[in-house]
Amino acid sequence: MVGLTVDSLSVRFTLPDARVAAVSDVSFSLAPGECLALVGESGCGKSVLASALLGFLPGNAEVAGSAMLGPLDLLAASDQVLSQQVRGRQIGLVPQSPAAHLTPVRTARAQLDEALRHLHPAETRPSADEVAKRAGLQPADLDLYPHQLSGGMAQRVATALALAGDPWMIIADEPTTGLDRALVDALVAELRLLVADGRAVLLITHDLAAARRVADRIAVMYAGRLVEVGPAHEVLDSPRHPYARGLVDSLPDRAFTPIRGLPPVLTDLPPGCAFGPRCDRVTAECSDSPQLTVLNGHAVACHNPC
Amino acid sequence: MLTASGITAGYHPRRPVITDVDLTVESGATVGLAGPSGSGKSTLARVLSLLHKPFAGSVSIDGTVVGGFRYRAPRQYRTKIGVLFQQPRLSVDPRMTLRQVIAEPSRANGKPDRVDELSGLVALTPDLLARRAHEVSDGQLQRACLARALALRPAYLVCDEMTTMLDASTTAALVAVIRDYQSETGAGVLAISHDTVLLERWADRVEQMRTERMPTG
Ligand SMILES: Nc1ncnc2c1ncn2[C@@H]1O[C@H](COP(=O)(O)OP(=O)(O)OP(=O)(O)O)[C@@H](O)[C@H]1O
Ligand code: SF4
Ligand SMILES: [Mg+2]
């Protein structure tokens, strides 16, 4: 089976009077049977990274680097190749804000049926009810129109749509949004099943508790760069990057104090470490960009790690 | 005091989502509202914000029963309540820049817009103000929505799952913004969330939404 290997992926957006460094020099790999969680401040580039892998970036985006899915470079592939071979079939996406992606005038069932028709020949096509059940929906839920779905139901419809083509890899962008505790537990269990079943899951989430339960590894992103990647419990229990430590400390069951200072301005990043202006461990060396360095399977990009 | 009395509401009169619900948000207080998916928390939030007409029951603000909902809600009441929704993408006109989004309530009410002050308050950096909704992240958009909700200095703020789009640090930062606003203005806040850990930390008291019917999620 194939895996995903992302190497030096960068994304820049051109705006009338500025360039946005949304993703910078990101490298990681993801194997079947593995779950990697991607966490980080809102606006740090997580969704843009996901869109880049699926060719969903808008026209003002410029991409560099490579993302190899077996022999295929996703960043160089044409839209036709992506839509016929990759989207839904190899990689299923559960988008962030799913309600904004559903067609308002058609029921959830109509939309799921259409996806199934597109992705499977009639003989082997699973029924909409079966697929919906795996995403935690009742058959009757499928007969609702998008405006009749609660946030949590819309989320599960999106999950069902992502599973429709039986892809080996799932990218789930904030799939726990709007779900209550019981539904988060069910989703966590479903994601774990997918992983145990040999699928790869890239879980983008703000829910660090869910990340701890599902992910094998956690990657922490700041200002478009990966600043820490390591085993899930290590990153959450003893984070080594000052940003990761600040993020964990701001949880409501910890200090509940935000990281000081403003989010980075991606159109005008400081030279050197982007976290410098907010960091309490900053030293003279930090004006040189720290490289992601691996020690015992745990990578950190910081001159003075915790 | 913002009060809902005997509210029965939903989208189909024969299958109301909530039945005979009472809830009070006192000035200066933060009331948490928890409950399973589909239990009608968002429906109650929309009724309390005068955006959804209930089948029965009434909403009163500081002792006066409000006479109408949606476009029939009198402006002096509508502007007393700021609202934040779970899905910022669905509540922002995609043609507007964030600056216009934040300025819109003030403009509609003939007031100076205070965009720079408000965006500073919610930690939106100036580079983002010229962009439209699809050019910012969901969390950045939610911060703009908080700035918009505070624009007319509402006496009550209804936050429906405001933080599910946000990372832990931004959540803590925006809760701090709301607390500061409250201590300055004495506003009452209704905080709806699935995250009981968050509500216990944020709210003065937490109410549980009763479920009458089987939650379908
Ligand atoms: N089309 C675009 N043009 C210009 N800038 C953009 C565009 N789309 C996104 N951005 C910017 O790229 C950065 C990364 O956005 P992205 O949506 O990936 O953030 P995110 O990490 O997913 O945040 P959240 O946690 O809030 O969902 C943001 O600063 C955003 O403002
Ligand atoms: S490199 Fe320096 S500024 Fe950056 S996180 Fe490490 S100590 Fe802080
Ligand atoms: Mg995102």
PDB file of C-alpha atoms in Angstrom, chain A residues 15 20 40-44 47 60 96-100 138 141 144 150-153 156 174 177-181 183 206 208 243 246-247 250-259 262-267 278, chain B residues 11 15 35-38 41 86-90 120 123-127 130-131 134-135 137-140 143 161 163-173 175-176 179 194-198 201-202 216-217:
ATOM      1  CA  LEU A  15      -3.162  39.687  -2.621  1.00  0.00           C
ATOM      2  CA  VAL A  20       0.630  35.685   2.547  1.00  0.00           C
ATOM      3  CA  GLY A  40      -2.091  25.062  16.036  1.00  0.00           C
ATOM      4  CA  GLU A  41      -3.449  28.572  16.378  1.00  0.00           C
ATOM      5  CA  SER A  42      -6.351  29.576  14.182  1.00  0.00           C
ATOM      6  CA  GLY A  43      -5.015  30.937  10.910  1.00  0.00           C
ATOM      7  CA  CYS A  44      -1.677  29.121  11.127  1.00  0.00           C
ATOM      8  CA  SER A  47      -6.667  24.043   6.299  1.00  0.00           C
ATOM      9  CA  ASN A  60      -4.082  33.348  -6.228  1.00  0.00           C
ATOM     10  CA  GLN A  96     -14.174  22.408   8.045  1.00  0.00           C
ATOM     11  CA  SER A  97     -17.622  24.099   8.321  1.00  0.00           C
ATOM     12  CA  PRO A  98     -19.384  21.283   6.443  1.00  0.00           C
ATOM     13  CA  ALA A  99     -22.750  23.063   6.408  1.00  0.00           C
ATOM     14  CA  ALA A 100     -21.207  25.642   4.086  1.00  0.00           C
ATOM     15  CA  GLN A 138     -29.882   7.271  11.425  1.00  0.00           C
ATOM     16  CA  ASP A 141     -31.543  11.829   9.295  1.00  0.00           C
ATOM     17  CA  LEU A 144     -33.377  16.191   5.953  1.00  0.00           C
ATOM     18  CA  SER A 150     -27.950  20.615  13.540  1.00  0.00           C
ATOM     19  CA  GLY A 151     -24.252  21.483  13.442  1.00  0.00           C
ATOM     20  CA  GLY A 152     -23.394  18.023  14.741  1.00  0.00           C
ATOM     21  CA  MET A 153     -25.565  16.286  12.135  1.00  0.00           C
ATOM     22  CA  ARG A 156     -21.674  13.562  10.386  1.00  0.00           C
ATOM     23  CA  GLU A 174     -12.094  19.966  12.697  1.00  0.00           C
ATOM     24  CA  THR A 177     -16.909  20.911  15.782  1.00  0.00           C
ATOM     25  CA  GLY A 178     -20.451  21.065  17.088  1.00  0.00           C
ATOM     26  CA  LEU A 179     -20.442  17.530  18.462  1.00  0.00           C
ATOM     27  CA  ASP A 180     -21.311  16.841  22.086  1.00  0.00           C
ATOM     28  CA  ARG A 181     -19.233  14.561  24.283  1.00  0.00           C
ATOM     29  CA  LEU A 183     -20.728  12.131  19.577  1.00  0.00           C
ATOM     30  CA  HIS A 206      -8.382  22.240  18.091  1.00  0.00           C
ATOM     31  CA  LEU A 208      -6.463  18.434  22.087  1.00  0.00           C
ATOM     32  CA  TYR A 243       4.467  27.761  21.526  1.00  0.00           C
ATOM     33  CA  GLY A 246       1.716  27.896  25.750  1.00  0.00           C
ATOM     34  CA  LEU A 247      -1.049  26.218  23.748  1.00  0.00           C
ATOM     35  CA  SER A 250      -4.178  27.759  27.793  1.00  0.00           C
ATOM     36  CA  LEU A 251      -6.630  24.845  28.081  1.00  0.00           C
ATOM     37  CA  PRO A 252      -9.599  25.514  30.386  1.00  0.00           C
ATOM     38  CA  ASP A 253      -8.530  22.697  32.710  1.00  0.00           C
ATOM     39  CA  ARG A 254      -5.052  24.231  32.967  1.00  0.00           C
ATOM     40  CA  ALA A 255      -4.198  27.912  33.402  1.00  0.00           C
ATOM     41  CA  PHE A 256      -6.783  29.157  30.813  1.00  0.00           C
ATOM     42  CA  THR A 257      -4.481  32.090  30.065  1.00  0.00           C
ATOM     43  CA  PRO A 258      -3.872  32.929  26.412  1.00  0.00           C
ATOM     44  CA  ILE A 259      -0.396  33.101  24.924  1.00  0.00           C
ATOM     45  CA  LEU A 262      -0.812  38.987  18.830  1.00  0.00           C
ATOM     46  CA  PRO A 263      -1.018  36.177  16.268  1.00  0.00           C
ATOM     47  CA  PRO A 264       1.749  36.410  13.667  1.00  0.00           C
ATOM     48  CA  VAL A 265       1.120  38.561  10.613  1.00  0.00           C
ATOM     49  CA  LEU A 266       1.657  36.151   7.732  1.00  0.00           C
ATOM     50  CA  THR A 267       2.201  38.964   5.251  1.00  0.00           C
ATOM     51  CA  ARG A 278       5.742  36.249  21.928  1.00  0.00           C
TER      52      ARG A 278
ATOM     53  CA  TYR B  11     -39.202  24.384  12.536  1.00  0.00           C
ATOM     54  CA  ARG B  15     -42.467  18.581  16.161  1.00  0.00           C
ATOM     55  CA  GLY B  35     -26.902  19.808  26.537  1.00  0.00           C
ATOM     56  CA  PRO B  36     -26.539  17.136  23.895  1.00  0.00           C
ATOM     57  CA  SER B  37     -26.431  17.792  20.151  1.00  0.00           C
ATOM     58  CA  GLY B  38     -29.891  18.368  18.783  1.00  0.00           C
ATOM     59  CA  LYS B  41     -29.672  24.965  22.354  1.00  0.00           C
ATOM     60  CA  GLN B  86     -21.229  28.425  15.723  1.00  0.00           C
ATOM     61  CA  GLN B  87     -20.523  28.723  11.995  1.00  0.00           C
ATOM     62  CA  PRO B  88     -19.097  32.111  11.099  1.00  0.00           C
ATOM     63  CA  ARG B  89     -19.046  31.180   7.379  1.00  0.00           C
ATOM     64  CA  LEU B  90     -22.827  31.056   7.338  1.00  0.00           C
ATOM     65  CA  GLY B 120      -7.670  45.370  18.164  1.00  0.00           C
ATOM     66  CA  ALA B 123      -6.676  40.460  18.166  1.00  0.00           C
ATOM     67  CA  LEU B 124      -7.391  40.712  14.445  1.00  0.00           C
ATOM     68  CA  THR B 125      -4.227  42.073  12.890  1.00  0.00           C
ATOM     69  CA  PRO B 126      -4.721  44.982  10.415  1.00  0.00           C
ATOM     70  CA  ASP B 127      -3.537  42.925   7.404  1.00  0.00           C
ATOM     71  CA  ALA B 130      -9.012  44.184   3.780  1.00  0.00           C
ATOM     72  CA  ARG B 131      -9.719  40.494   3.076  1.00  0.00           C
ATOM     73  CA  HIS B 134     -12.843  33.166   1.946  1.00  0.00           C
ATOM     74  CA  GLU B 135      -9.415  34.739   2.358  1.00  0.00           C
ATOM     75  CA  SER B 137      -9.344  31.144   8.327  1.00  0.00           C
ATOM     76  CA  ASP B 138     -12.489  30.112  10.200  1.00  0.00           C
ATOM     77  CA  GLY B 139     -10.982  31.243  13.487  1.00  0.00           C
ATOM     78  CA  GLN B 140     -10.028  34.636  12.066  1.00  0.00           C
ATOM     79  CA  ARG B 143     -12.899  36.916  15.741  1.00  0.00           C
ATOM     80  CA  GLU B 161     -20.608  27.445  20.380  1.00  0.00           C
ATOM     81  CA  THR B 163     -15.214  28.637  20.484  1.00  0.00           C
ATOM     82  CA  THR B 164     -15.505  25.339  18.597  1.00  0.00           C
ATOM     83  CA  MET B 165     -13.643  26.985  15.709  1.00  0.00           C
ATOM     84  CA  LEU B 166     -10.859  28.220  17.925  1.00  0.00           C
ATOM     85  CA  ASP B 167      -7.658  26.866  19.385  1.00  0.00           C
ATOM     86  CA  ALA B 168      -7.228  26.789  23.168  1.00  0.00           C
ATOM     87  CA  SER B 169      -5.185  29.987  23.320  1.00  0.00           C
ATOM     88  CA  THR B 170      -7.552  31.997  21.117  1.00  0.00           C
ATOM     89  CA  THR B 171     -10.491  30.645  23.139  1.00  0.00           C
ATOM     90  CA  ALA B 172      -8.903  31.830  26.371  1.00  0.00           C
ATOM     91  CA  ALA B 173      -8.129  35.195  24.734  1.00  0.00           C
ATOM     92  CA  VAL B 175     -13.254  34.708  26.755  1.00  0.00           C
ATOM     93  CA  ALA B 176     -10.982  37.278  28.388  1.00  0.00           C
ATOM     94  CA  ARG B 179     -15.083  39.234  30.486  1.00  0.00           C
ATOM     95  CA  HIS B 194     -20.718  21.194  24.469  1.00  0.00           C
ATOM     96  CA  ASP B 195     -17.492  21.649  26.325  1.00  0.00           C
ATOM     97  CA  THR B 196     -18.426  21.263  29.978  1.00  0.00           C
ATOM     98  CA  VAL B 197     -14.848  21.846  31.113  1.00  0.00           C
ATOM     99  CA  LEU B 198     -14.915  25.201  29.349  1.00  0.00           C
ATOM    100  CA  ARG B 201     -14.323  27.585  33.905  1.00  0.00           C
ATOM    101  CA  TRP B 202     -16.145  30.380  32.096  1.00  0.00           C
ATOM    102  CA  THR B 216     -31.443  12.490  17.029  1.00  0.00           C
ATOM    103  CA  GLY B 217     -28.191  14.400  17.189  1.00  0.00           C
TER     104      GLY B 217
END
